[in-house]
Short mmCIF file of C-alpha atoms in Angstrom, two decimals:
data_model
loop_
_atom_site.label_atom_id
_atom_site.label_comp_id
_atom_site.label_asym_id
_atom_site.label_seq_id
_atom_site.Cartn_x
_atom_site.Cartn_y
_atom_site.Cartn_z
CA MET L 1 15.83 30.77 8.97
CA ASP L 2 12.25 30.93 9.68
CA MET L 3 11.46 27.37 11.15
CA ILE L 4 13.74 24.68 12.19
CA LEU L 5 12.58 21.12 12.96
CA HIS L 6 15.14 19.18 15.02
CA ASN L 7 15.63 16.10 17.32
CA GLY L 8 13.55 13.78 14.96
CA ARG L 9 13.65 10.84 12.60
CA ILE L 10 13.40 12.67 8.98
CA ILE L 11 12.74 10.11 6.32
CA THR L 12 13.42 12.10 3.28
CA MET L 13 12.53 10.13 0.03
CA ASP L 14 15.54 11.68 -1.46
CA VAL L 15 17.88 8.71 -2.46
CA ALA L 16 21.06 11.03 -2.28
CA PHE L 17 20.33 11.64 1.50
CA PRO L 18 17.55 9.17 2.87
CA GLU L 19 17.28 10.08 6.39
CA ALA L 20 18.23 12.87 8.94
CA GLU L 21 17.49 14.53 12.14
CA ALA L 22 16.55 18.07 11.03
CA VAL L 23 15.58 20.69 8.74
CA ALA L 24 15.64 24.30 8.28
CA ILE L 25 13.17 26.08 6.43
CA ARG L 26 13.08 29.68 5.16
CA GLY L 27 9.94 30.80 3.45
CA ASN L 28 8.33 28.27 1.76
CA LYS L 29 11.58 26.50 0.85
CA ILE L 30 13.80 23.54 2.35
CA ILE L 31 17.06 25.17 3.00
CA GLN L 32 19.21 22.53 4.74
CA VAL L 33 18.63 18.82 5.84
CA GLY L 34 21.14 17.25 8.07
CA ARG L 35 21.96 16.22 11.71
CA SER L 36 20.30 18.33 14.71
CA ASP L 37 23.75 20.03 15.85
CA GLU L 38 24.50 21.07 12.41
CA ILE L 39 21.02 22.53 11.49
CA ILE L 40 20.77 23.95 14.94
CA ARG L 41 23.63 26.43 14.43
CA LEU L 42 21.60 27.97 11.63
CA ARG L 43 19.03 29.36 14.38
CA GLN L 44 18.56 33.17 14.04
CA ASN L 45 16.32 35.43 16.63
CA HIS L 46 13.22 34.80 14.81
CA THR L 47 13.78 31.34 13.96
CA GLU L 48 10.66 29.11 15.14
CA MET L 49 12.25 26.31 16.77
CA ILE L 50 10.35 22.83 16.49
CA ASP L 51 11.52 20.00 18.83
CA LEU L 52 10.26 16.60 17.22
CA GLN L 53 11.09 14.28 20.19
CA SER L 54 12.12 11.68 18.16
CA LYS L 55 9.01 11.78 16.08
CA LEU L 56 9.02 10.59 12.39
CA LEU L 57 8.94 13.20 9.82
CA VAL L 58 8.22 12.68 6.02
CA PRO L 59 7.30 14.73 3.10
CA GLY L 60 3.59 15.83 2.81
CA PHE L 61 1.19 13.16 1.35
CA HIS L 62 -0.12 13.58 -2.30
CA ASP L 63 -3.02 12.01 -3.38
CA SER L 64 -2.60 10.97 -6.98
CA HIS L 65 -6.11 10.53 -7.49
CA MET L 66 -9.48 11.79 -5.89
CA HIS L 67 -12.15 13.68 -6.30
CA LEU L 68 -12.08 16.96 -3.84
CA VAL L 69 -15.50 18.76 -5.16
CA ASN L 70 -17.22 15.61 -5.19
CA TYR L 71 -15.92 14.88 -1.55
CA CYS L 72 -17.05 18.32 -0.41
CA LEU L 73 -20.60 17.83 -1.95
CA SER L 74 -20.61 14.49 0.16
CA LEU L 75 -20.16 16.45 3.36
CA HIS L 76 -23.49 17.71 2.73
CA GLN L 77 -25.52 14.72 1.84
CA VAL L 78 -26.69 11.52 3.36
CA ASP L 79 -23.94 9.42 4.51
CA LEU L 80 -24.68 5.87 3.41
CA ARG L 81 -21.44 4.22 4.24
CA GLY L 82 -21.73 1.26 6.36
CA THR L 83 -25.36 0.72 5.75
CA THR L 84 -26.24 -3.16 6.31
CA SER L 85 -29.63 -3.08 4.78
CA ILE L 86 -32.21 -1.11 2.55
CA GLU L 87 -34.21 -0.91 5.59
CA ALA L 88 -31.40 1.09 7.19
CA LEU L 89 -30.85 2.94 3.95
CA ILE L 90 -34.49 4.36 4.08
CA GLN L 91 -34.25 5.12 7.72
CA LYS L 92 -31.03 7.17 7.00
CA GLY L 93 -32.76 9.26 4.31
CA ILE L 94 -35.91 9.93 6.80
CA ASP L 95 -33.66 11.12 9.66
CA PHE L 96 -31.38 13.23 7.44
CA LEU L 97 -34.44 14.76 5.61
CA SER L 98 -36.09 15.67 8.71
CA SER L 99 -33.20 17.17 10.04
CA ILE L 100 -32.40 19.90 7.14
CA GLU L 101 -33.66 22.87 5.74
CA LYS L 102 -35.35 22.35 2.42
CA LYS L 103 -34.68 25.21 -0.30
CA ASP L 104 -36.39 25.45 -3.58
CA GLY L 105 -35.36 23.21 -5.86
CA PHE L 106 -34.12 20.79 -3.28
CA TRP L 107 -32.95 17.21 -3.97
CA LEU L 108 -32.08 14.70 -1.01
CA GLN L 109 -28.76 13.55 -2.19
CA GLY L 110 -26.61 10.56 -0.78
CA ARG L 111 -23.59 8.67 -1.20
CA GLY L 112 -21.88 5.26 0.04
CA TRP L 113 -24.28 2.34 -0.22
CA ASN L 114 -22.96 -0.81 -1.28
CA GLN L 115 -25.39 -3.69 -1.77
CA ASP L 116 -22.66 -6.32 -0.70
CA TYR L 117 -22.80 -4.97 2.69
CA PHE L 118 -26.78 -5.47 2.52
CA THR L 119 -28.35 -8.71 4.09
CA LYS L 120 -30.05 -8.99 0.83
CA LYS L 121 -27.16 -8.32 -1.50
CA THR L 122 -29.58 -6.50 -4.27
CA PHE L 123 -29.55 -2.82 -5.34
CA PRO L 124 -32.34 -0.68 -3.63
CA THR L 125 -34.90 0.58 -6.19
CA ARG L 126 -37.28 3.69 -6.67
CA HIS L 127 -40.09 1.93 -4.56
CA ASP L 128 -37.48 1.60 -1.53
CA LEU L 129 -36.63 5.35 -1.92
CA ASP L 130 -40.36 6.25 -2.38
CA LYS L 131 -40.71 5.32 1.12
CA ILE L 132 -38.39 8.17 2.23
CA SER L 133 -40.53 10.87 0.45
CA ALA L 134 -42.79 11.03 -2.32
CA ASP L 135 -42.72 14.91 -2.25
CA TYR L 136 -38.57 15.71 -2.73
CA PRO L 137 -36.53 14.10 -5.44
CA ILE L 138 -34.00 11.38 -4.02
CA VAL L 139 -30.77 10.26 -5.85
CA PHE L 140 -28.21 8.05 -3.70
CA ALA L 141 -25.06 7.16 -5.29
CA ARG L 142 -23.53 3.77 -4.74
CA ALA L 143 -20.09 3.89 -3.10
CA CYS L 144 -18.24 3.73 -6.37
CA GLY L 145 -20.46 6.60 -8.03
CA HIS L 146 -20.98 4.47 -10.93
CA VAL L 147 -24.51 3.47 -10.20
CA VAL L 148 -27.30 5.67 -8.74
CA VAL L 149 -30.74 4.78 -7.24
CA VAL L 150 -33.66 7.43 -7.31
CA ASN L 151 -36.96 7.84 -6.32
CA SER L 152 -40.45 8.28 -8.55
CA LYS L 153 -40.19 11.74 -7.96
CA ALA L 154 -36.82 12.09 -9.47
CA LEU L 155 -37.54 9.98 -12.44
CA SER L 156 -40.87 12.29 -12.85
CA LEU L 157 -38.76 15.57 -12.79
CA ALA L 158 -36.06 13.99 -14.97
CA GLY L 159 -38.87 12.64 -17.78
CA VAL L 160 -37.57 9.11 -17.74
CA THR L 161 -40.13 6.99 -18.58
CA LYS L 162 -40.55 3.28 -20.25
CA VAL L 163 -40.25 5.01 -23.72
CA THR L 164 -36.66 6.80 -22.84
CA PRO L 165 -34.31 5.32 -25.21
CA GLN L 166 -31.25 3.77 -23.42
CA LEU L 167 -27.72 5.90 -23.73
CA GLU L 168 -24.45 4.46 -25.42
CA GLY L 169 -21.97 3.64 -22.39
CA GLY L 170 -24.70 3.21 -19.77
CA HIS L 171 -27.97 1.69 -18.82
CA PHE L 172 -31.05 2.29 -16.60
CA ASP L 173 -32.74 -0.89 -15.28
CA VAL L 174 -36.46 -1.74 -15.85
CA ASP L 175 -39.11 -4.20 -14.33
CA LEU L 176 -40.83 -6.72 -16.47
CA ASP L 177 -43.22 -4.20 -17.75
CA GLY L 178 -40.59 -1.90 -18.90
CA GLU L 179 -41.31 0.51 -16.14
CA PRO L 180 -37.83 2.35 -14.85
CA LEU L 181 -36.54 0.59 -11.51
CA GLY L 182 -34.79 4.17 -10.58
CA ILE L 183 -31.47 2.15 -10.95
CA PHE L 184 -29.07 4.14 -13.26
CA ARG L 185 -25.58 2.99 -14.51
CA GLU L 186 -22.56 4.71 -15.97
CA ASN L 187 -23.31 7.30 -18.78
CA ALA L 188 -27.26 6.75 -17.68
CA ILE L 189 -26.69 8.46 -14.61
CA HIS L 190 -26.52 11.96 -16.47
CA LEU L 191 -30.22 11.61 -17.27
CA ILE L 192 -30.65 12.53 -13.64
CA TYR L 193 -27.94 14.63 -12.60
CA LYS L 194 -28.39 17.35 -15.04
CA HIS L 195 -31.64 18.05 -13.40
CA ILE L 196 -30.09 18.93 -10.19
CA PRO L 197 -29.56 22.53 -9.31
CA ASP L 198 -25.62 23.82 -9.12
CA PRO L 199 -24.20 25.52 -6.09
CA ASN L 200 -23.08 28.86 -7.01
CA LEU L 201 -19.35 29.89 -7.13
CA GLU L 202 -19.09 31.16 -3.53
CA GLU L 203 -20.88 27.99 -2.27
CA ILE L 204 -18.57 25.82 -4.16
CA LYS L 205 -15.20 28.14 -2.58
CA SER L 206 -16.70 27.41 0.75
CA MET L 207 -17.05 23.69 0.08
CA ILE L 208 -13.36 23.47 -1.17
CA LEU L 209 -12.22 25.48 1.91
CA GLN L 210 -13.65 22.86 4.35
CA GLY L 211 -12.71 19.94 2.25
CA GLY L 212 -8.95 20.91 1.81
CA HIS L 213 -8.87 21.60 5.76
CA LEU L 214 -9.77 18.29 6.42
CA ALA L 215 -7.26 16.99 4.05
CA LEU L 216 -4.57 18.95 5.76
CA ARG L 217 -5.65 17.15 9.27
CA GLN L 218 -4.56 13.83 7.41
CA GLY L 219 -1.26 15.23 6.24
CA ILE L 220 -2.22 15.66 2.58
CA THR L 221 -0.64 18.65 0.94
CA SER L 222 -1.33 18.06 -2.40
CA VAL L 223 -4.06 16.29 -4.32
CA GLN L 224 -4.45 15.32 -8.25
CA SER L 225 -8.50 15.91 -8.19
CA ASP L 226 -11.20 15.17 -11.04
CA ASP L 227 -13.63 17.85 -10.53
CA PHE L 228 -14.77 19.09 -13.67
CA GLU L 229 -17.97 16.91 -13.61
CA ALA L 230 -18.58 17.04 -10.25
CA LEU L 231 -21.40 19.62 -10.31
CA PRO L 232 -24.79 18.68 -12.07
CA GLY L 233 -24.19 21.54 -14.44
CA LYS L 234 -20.71 20.05 -15.59
CA ASP L 235 -19.52 23.61 -15.93
CA PHE L 236 -15.50 23.30 -15.80
CA ILE L 237 -15.11 27.00 -16.08
CA LYS L 238 -16.77 27.26 -12.85
CA ILE L 239 -14.82 24.84 -11.24
CA ILE L 240 -11.50 26.42 -12.55
CA GLN L 241 -12.71 29.98 -11.30
CA ALA L 242 -13.40 28.41 -7.78
CA TYR L 243 -10.04 27.24 -7.33
CA GLU L 244 -8.37 30.32 -8.98
CA SER L 245 -10.04 32.71 -6.77
CA LEU L 246 -9.15 30.63 -3.65
CA ARG L 247 -5.86 30.62 -4.94
CA ASP L 248 -5.70 34.47 -5.97
CA ASN L 249 -6.78 35.05 -2.35
CA HIS L 250 -4.13 32.95 -0.87
CA THR L 251 -6.53 30.69 0.73
CA LEU L 252 -6.68 27.47 -1.12
CA PRO L 253 -5.98 25.17 1.78
CA ILE L 254 -3.98 22.73 -0.74
CA ARG L 255 -1.90 22.04 -3.89
CA VAL L 256 -4.24 20.81 -6.62
CA TYR L 257 -3.50 19.59 -9.86
CA GLU L 258 -6.47 19.23 -11.87
CA GLN L 259 -7.18 15.83 -13.74
CA CYS L 260 -9.42 17.36 -16.48
CA LEU L 261 -12.58 15.32 -17.07
CA LEU L 262 -14.00 16.03 -20.42
CA PRO L 263 -15.53 13.03 -21.84
CA THR L 264 -16.61 14.07 -25.38
CA LEU L 265 -14.49 15.08 -28.37
CA GLU L 266 -16.52 18.30 -28.54
CA LYS L 267 -15.84 19.28 -24.84
CA LEU L 268 -12.09 18.28 -25.32
CA GLN L 269 -11.77 20.61 -28.51
CA HIS L 270 -13.90 23.24 -26.64
CA PHE L 271 -11.31 23.30 -23.55
CA MET L 272 -8.38 23.59 -25.64
CA SER L 273 -9.83 26.15 -28.10
CA LEU L 274 -9.95 28.23 -24.93
CA GLY L 275 -6.38 28.24 -24.47
CA TYR L 276 -6.22 25.61 -21.67
CA GLY L 277 -3.75 22.82 -21.50
CA THR L 278 -1.71 20.62 -19.05
CA GLY L 279 0.82 22.72 -17.04
CA GLN L 280 -1.18 26.09 -16.79
CA GLY L 281 -1.00 27.43 -13.43
CA ASP L 282 0.98 27.51 -10.42
CA ASP L 283 2.18 25.47 -7.43
CA PHE L 284 -1.14 25.69 -5.74
CA PHE L 285 -3.51 25.27 -8.82
CA LYS L 286 -2.46 23.71 -12.18
CA LEU L 287 -4.34 22.01 -15.19
CA GLY L 288 -3.16 18.70 -15.55
CA PRO L 289 -4.17 15.72 -17.61
CA LEU L 290 -7.32 15.05 -19.85
CA LYS L 291 -9.10 12.48 -17.34
CA LEU L 292 -11.17 10.12 -19.45
CA LEU L 293 -13.71 7.59 -17.48
CA CYS L 294 -13.72 4.48 -19.75
CA ASP L 295 -15.47 1.84 -17.73
CA GLY L 296 -17.28 1.43 -14.39
CA SER L 297 -16.64 -0.36 -10.91
CA LEU L 298 -15.98 -4.17 -9.78
CA GLY L 299 -18.28 -4.05 -7.30
CA ALA L 300 -21.15 -2.77 -9.40
CA ARG L 301 -20.09 -5.37 -12.27
CA THR L 302 -19.82 -2.29 -14.69
CA ALA L 303 -16.04 -2.47 -14.98
CA TYR L 304 -15.34 -3.85 -18.70
CA LEU L 305 -13.62 -7.55 -18.73
CA ARG L 306 -12.36 -9.20 -21.79
CA GLU L 307 -14.21 -12.31 -20.39
CA PRO L 308 -17.52 -12.50 -18.64
CA TYR L 309 -17.89 -11.98 -14.93
CA SER L 310 -17.73 -15.43 -13.07
CA ASP L 311 -20.61 -14.70 -10.92
CA ASP L 312 -22.80 -13.17 -13.70
CA PRO L 313 -21.54 -14.57 -17.28
CA SER L 314 -24.41 -12.60 -18.75
CA THR L 315 -22.09 -9.58 -18.79
CA CYS L 316 -18.74 -8.53 -19.40
CA GLY L 317 -19.44 -4.85 -18.02
CA ILE L 318 -19.89 -1.65 -19.86
CA PRO L 319 -17.11 0.08 -21.91
CA VAL L 320 -17.88 3.98 -22.23
CA TYR L 321 -16.30 4.31 -25.39
CA SER L 322 -15.63 2.31 -28.75
CA GLN L 323 -12.04 1.95 -29.97
CA ASP L 324 -12.61 4.64 -32.48
CA GLU L 325 -14.00 7.02 -30.12
CA LEU L 326 -11.05 6.41 -27.69
CA ASP L 327 -8.66 6.62 -30.62
CA HIS L 328 -9.95 10.11 -31.34
CA LEU L 329 -9.90 11.38 -27.93
CA VAL L 330 -6.58 10.11 -27.00
CA LEU L 331 -4.93 11.42 -30.21
CA THR L 332 -6.39 14.88 -29.99
CA ALA L 333 -5.23 15.30 -26.28
CA HIS L 334 -1.59 13.84 -26.79
CA GLN L 335 -1.25 15.85 -30.33
CA GLY L 336 -2.57 18.96 -28.42
CA GLY L 337 0.22 18.40 -25.76
CA MET L 338 -2.09 17.29 -22.85
CA GLN L 339 -1.04 14.42 -20.48
CA LEU L 340 -3.72 11.52 -20.29
CA ALA L 341 -5.18 10.19 -17.11
CA ILE L 342 -7.61 7.19 -17.76
CA HIS L 343 -9.84 5.25 -15.65
CA CYS L 344 -9.41 1.70 -16.41
CA ILE L 345 -10.61 -1.06 -13.86
CA GLY L 346 -10.99 -3.89 -16.13
CA ASP L 347 -8.69 -5.70 -18.22
CA GLY L 348 -10.87 -5.63 -21.43
CA ILE L 349 -10.67 -1.70 -21.30
CA MET L 350 -7.31 -1.65 -20.61
CA TYR L 351 -6.25 -3.23 -23.80
CA MET L 352 -8.57 -0.78 -25.58
CA VAL L 353 -6.95 2.19 -23.97
CA PHE L 354 -3.19 1.07 -24.55
CA GLU L 355 -4.32 0.61 -28.13
CA SER L 356 -4.98 3.96 -28.44
CA ILE L 357 -2.12 5.07 -26.44
CA LYS L 358 0.05 3.16 -28.89
CA LYS L 359 -1.34 4.57 -31.92
CA ALA L 360 -1.02 8.17 -30.51
CA LEU L 361 2.29 7.71 -29.80
CA GLU L 362 3.29 6.09 -33.21
CA ALA L 363 1.59 9.21 -34.86
CA HIS L 364 3.45 11.74 -32.45
CA PRO L 365 6.43 10.44 -30.69
CA HIS L 366 6.84 11.80 -27.11
CA ASP L 367 9.49 10.82 -24.40
CA ASN L 368 7.93 12.40 -21.68
CA HIS L 369 4.18 12.21 -21.86
CA ARG L 370 3.73 10.62 -18.65
CA HIS L 371 0.20 9.26 -19.39
CA GLY L 372 -1.38 7.27 -16.79
CA ILE L 373 -4.00 4.57 -15.98
CA ILE L 374 -5.88 5.27 -13.02
CA HIS L 375 -7.21 2.08 -10.83
CA CYS L 376 -5.61 -0.78 -13.34
CA GLN L 377 -6.93 -3.36 -11.17
CA ILE L 378 -7.68 -6.36 -13.27
CA THR L 379 -4.42 -7.22 -15.15
CA ASP L 380 -2.36 -9.59 -16.53
CA SER L 381 1.44 -10.18 -17.63
CA THR L 382 0.85 -8.89 -20.99
CA LEU L 383 -0.97 -5.69 -19.63
CA LEU L 384 1.71 -5.04 -17.05
CA ASN L 385 4.30 -5.35 -19.94
CA LYS L 386 2.51 -2.47 -21.86
CA TYR L 387 2.73 -0.29 -19.13
CA VAL L 388 6.63 -0.77 -19.35
CA GLU L 389 6.71 -0.82 -23.37
CA LEU L 390 4.43 2.73 -23.39
CA ASP L 391 6.16 4.10 -20.40
CA VAL L 392 2.39 4.64 -18.67
CA ILE L 393 1.95 5.37 -15.00
CA ALA L 394 -0.08 3.32 -13.06
CA HIS L 395 -2.44 5.14 -10.41
CA ILE L 396 -3.24 2.76 -7.73
CA GLN L 397 -5.28 3.00 -4.84
CA PRO L 398 -4.27 0.56 -2.22
CA ILE L 399 -7.09 0.98 0.26
CA PHE L 400 -9.47 -0.37 -2.49
CA LEU L 401 -8.38 -3.84 -0.94
CA ASP L 402 -10.43 -3.28 2.28
CA TYR L 403 -13.40 -4.25 0.31
CA ASP L 404 -12.29 -5.60 -2.89
CA LEU L 405 -10.27 -8.46 -1.59
CA HIS L 406 -13.76 -9.65 -0.47
CA ILE L 407 -15.18 -9.81 -3.96
CA VAL L 408 -12.68 -9.94 -6.59
CA GLU L 409 -12.38 -13.83 -6.51
CA GLN L 410 -16.16 -13.99 -6.88
CA ARG L 411 -16.49 -11.41 -9.63
CA ILE L 412 -13.54 -12.88 -11.85
CA GLY L 413 -12.58 -16.18 -10.53
CA LYS L 414 -9.23 -17.02 -8.95
CA THR L 415 -7.50 -17.34 -12.24
CA ARG L 416 -7.85 -13.73 -13.27
CA ALA L 417 -7.57 -12.71 -9.69
CA LYS L 418 -3.96 -13.96 -9.17
CA THR L 419 -2.61 -11.50 -11.62
CA SER L 420 -4.80 -8.68 -10.39
CA TYR L 421 -3.70 -5.70 -8.06
CA ASN L 422 -0.01 -6.92 -8.65
CA TRP L 423 1.50 -3.81 -7.26
CA ARG L 424 4.71 -5.30 -6.22
CA SER L 425 5.19 -6.71 -9.36
CA MET L 426 4.63 -3.71 -10.99
CA MET L 427 7.22 -1.90 -9.22
CA GLU L 428 9.53 -4.61 -9.90
CA LEU L 429 9.01 -4.37 -13.70
CA GLY L 430 9.98 -0.84 -13.16
CA ILE L 431 6.38 0.95 -13.77
CA ALA L 432 6.12 4.12 -12.21
CA VAL L 433 3.40 3.95 -9.40
CA ALA L 434 1.62 6.77 -7.77
CA CYS L 435 -0.85 6.22 -5.02
CA GLY L 436 -4.31 7.68 -4.10
CA SER L 437 -7.43 6.96 -2.63
CA ASP L 438 -10.29 8.15 -5.02
CA CYS L 439 -12.12 9.73 -2.19
CA PRO L 440 -14.84 9.91 -1.59
CA VAL L 441 -15.29 6.26 -2.81
CA GLU L 442 -12.92 5.64 -0.09
CA PRO L 443 -11.64 8.13 2.64
CA PHE L 444 -8.50 9.93 1.89
CA ASP L 445 -6.67 8.93 5.03
CA VAL L 446 -3.49 7.98 3.95
CA LEU L 447 -1.94 5.83 6.57
CA PRO L 448 -4.76 2.99 5.98
CA GLY L 449 -3.80 3.25 2.22
CA ILE L 450 0.04 2.69 3.33
CA TYR L 451 -1.38 -0.25 5.69
CA ALA L 452 -3.22 -2.02 3.00
CA ALA L 453 -0.52 -1.83 0.63
CA VAL L 454 2.02 -3.19 2.86
CA THR L 455 -0.24 -6.06 4.63
CA ARG L 456 -2.82 -6.92 1.99
CA LYS L 457 -5.18 -6.95 4.50
CA ASP L 458 -8.55 -5.44 5.12
CA LEU L 459 -8.98 -2.82 8.13
CA LYS L 460 -10.11 -5.57 10.13
CA GLY L 461 -6.98 -7.34 9.57
CA TYR L 462 -8.29 -10.14 7.50
CA PRO L 463 -7.06 -12.43 5.93
CA SER L 464 -4.15 -12.92 8.61
CA GLN L 465 -1.49 -13.43 6.26
CA GLY L 466 -2.57 -11.00 3.45
CA TRP L 467 -4.52 -11.75 0.52
CA LEU L 468 -1.84 -12.27 -2.43
CA PRO L 469 1.08 -11.67 0.26
CA GLU L 470 3.64 -11.98 -2.25
CA GLN L 471 2.42 -8.66 -3.90
CA ARG L 472 2.93 -6.66 -0.48
CA LEU L 473 4.87 -3.24 -0.84
CA SER L 474 7.43 -2.13 1.68
CA VAL L 475 6.72 0.56 3.83
CA ALA L 476 9.14 2.79 1.95
CA GLN L 477 7.72 1.58 -1.41
CA ALA L 478 4.02 2.59 -0.32
CA LEU L 479 5.23 6.05 1.09
CA TYR L 480 6.98 6.57 -2.30
CA GLY L 481 3.86 6.37 -3.96
CA PHE L 482 2.12 8.74 -1.83
CA THR L 483 5.01 11.24 -2.06
CA MET L 484 7.79 11.23 -5.06
CA GLY L 485 5.56 8.99 -7.22
CA ALA L 486 2.54 11.17 -7.10
CA ALA L 487 4.92 14.03 -7.73
CA TYR L 488 6.16 12.54 -10.65
CA ALA L 489 2.96 11.61 -12.18
CA SER L 490 2.12 15.56 -12.07
CA PHE L 491 5.60 16.52 -13.17
CA SER L 492 6.61 18.14 -9.93
CA GLU L 493 9.06 15.85 -8.50
CA ASN L 494 11.58 18.75 -8.96
CA ILE L 495 9.53 20.84 -6.28
CA LYS L 496 7.90 18.44 -4.25
CA GLY L 497 7.70 14.64 -3.16
CA SER L 498 11.18 14.82 -1.04
CA ILE L 499 12.29 16.62 2.09
CA THR L 500 15.42 18.18 -0.30
CA PRO L 501 17.05 21.61 -0.28
CA GLY L 502 15.35 23.64 -2.76
CA LYS L 503 12.30 21.99 -2.80
CA LEU L 504 8.82 23.51 -1.27
CA ALA L 505 8.47 22.93 2.43
CA ASP L 506 5.49 20.35 2.62
CA MET L 507 6.15 17.92 5.48
CA VAL L 508 3.86 15.96 8.07
CA VAL L 509 4.76 14.47 11.61
CA LEU L 510 3.49 11.24 12.24
CA SER L 511 2.73 9.87 16.06
CA GLN L 512 4.39 6.57 15.07
CA ASP L 513 7.38 5.28 13.09
CA ILE L 514 5.60 3.60 10.48
CA PHE L 515 9.06 1.83 9.36
CA THR L 516 9.69 0.13 12.95
CA ILE L 517 6.25 -0.76 14.16
CA GLU L 518 4.18 -3.88 13.51
CA PRO L 519 2.63 -3.18 9.95
CA ASP L 520 -0.85 -4.12 11.45
CA PHE L 521 -0.46 -0.64 13.88
CA ILE L 522 0.08 1.57 10.66
CA LYS L 523 -3.49 2.24 10.10
CA ASP L 524 -3.65 3.67 13.53
CA THR L 525 -0.80 6.30 13.28
CA GLU L 526 -2.15 9.63 13.50
CA VAL L 527 -0.91 12.80 12.10
CA LEU L 528 0.30 15.44 14.64
CA MET L 529 1.57 18.29 12.44
CA THR L 530 1.08 19.24 8.58
CA ILE L 531 3.38 21.79 6.89
CA LEU L 532 2.53 23.37 3.87
CA ASP L 533 4.44 26.05 2.16
CA GLY L 534 6.78 26.55 5.09
CA LYS L 535 3.86 26.93 7.60
CA ILE L 536 2.15 24.85 10.12
CA VAL L 537 -1.43 24.44 8.88
CA TYR L 538 -2.67 21.74 11.17
CA LYS L 539 -1.44 20.55 14.91
CA LYS L 540 -3.37 18.19 16.69
#
């Protein structure tokens, strides 16, 4: 044996053998799980012995939806999270700009502002960002990534004026004279991003290394990541090359199942014509589902609802596709053997997507398609039953409650809110649930996500009894979502997701027993050690 971890409490997430004290590893595989005395007998001269000192050992965490490359890019941008005013946002931009070297073609980029945290709950405009610089183009993305604000220099470089036509599935705001205000929503964002220079291949690889190692510090050993359009040039081949190069050199820090964002029929057909498809790759990098981004976010009021927003009756949000466009994309991918992972926050877009999936399944029945809806926030009982009827996976992000529980009833009213974020109901109906973070929209730290699922509170402990407390998950259910549930969503439940003999040796040691402590303290639990592929890759 190469490694034995003993004298611990091991929650395996394997229903056949749910708890143990020790585990033996050879190479990158789990060989045996059981009592400490029986596993210690397998010790050999070269075996690394690790005394867990009664600490909790669980399977490596698996984030079922995030944006790794986007997160890596954000590490080199202005961090606008927690900004409480437009004035503070401006100052952060000025401070960052003065602290860095500016290369040719430089754009000042930032991410994380949220107008709901501002004293005046309004979006910044180009006039605000012009106070940071009139010489350098600036683009600051809202926390959700579905809205950006730019300065006048960026507008000029992008050629956006009062005569620029609006795009389908997107919008840019104008003043009373028709002049652009610098606020771009959904598809209109591409009018700006296409002018930003791409990093080169080596820079992308360096950023993935940085972001991947930070994920390991949080016990994350696998991610399902949407990266194909993270770069301004939207070159998916460059993304694939970066990951494959790291994998081939045995330096890719974590396992990646790529959620392939291909937003047009032409891009999807091109991708498939090159021979790419779901399941290609190995245990470290594999191409996964077609990812579609079908509406916006609740915070920006661009999530597409069946009925108008309660706090803005003039809008139902923005559907990115028509029903016909969705039908063609879903059918093409499904018929071509691709899994689907579709961003849907509003109930309006969810009904449209389920209609497309139903048509595709009727045309080409498939019992093990594992198509999924990402976010699935604003639901009703009819929609939940459609998950069951069509056997669709729900990819949820429990940490969203930290912000959303403060705005959801304002946005959609108490009646619709009552049937939304209904995760316990999903599980009780037998819907397959996978958990993630949507990083960098939210941090990818898993323990705060488990805390939010279990307590239904924000990170400050509000409300004291939890929001819709009847929808709380148990610790076991939440952990399942970040392990076996996520593995199932990537067709990998037979090789990871539980501490089971024969599976990959990916696991994490925690500072507290999250099954026995008060749920309010789960978010404060630390990762003490991360093991990936049978090797210790992080130790506190």
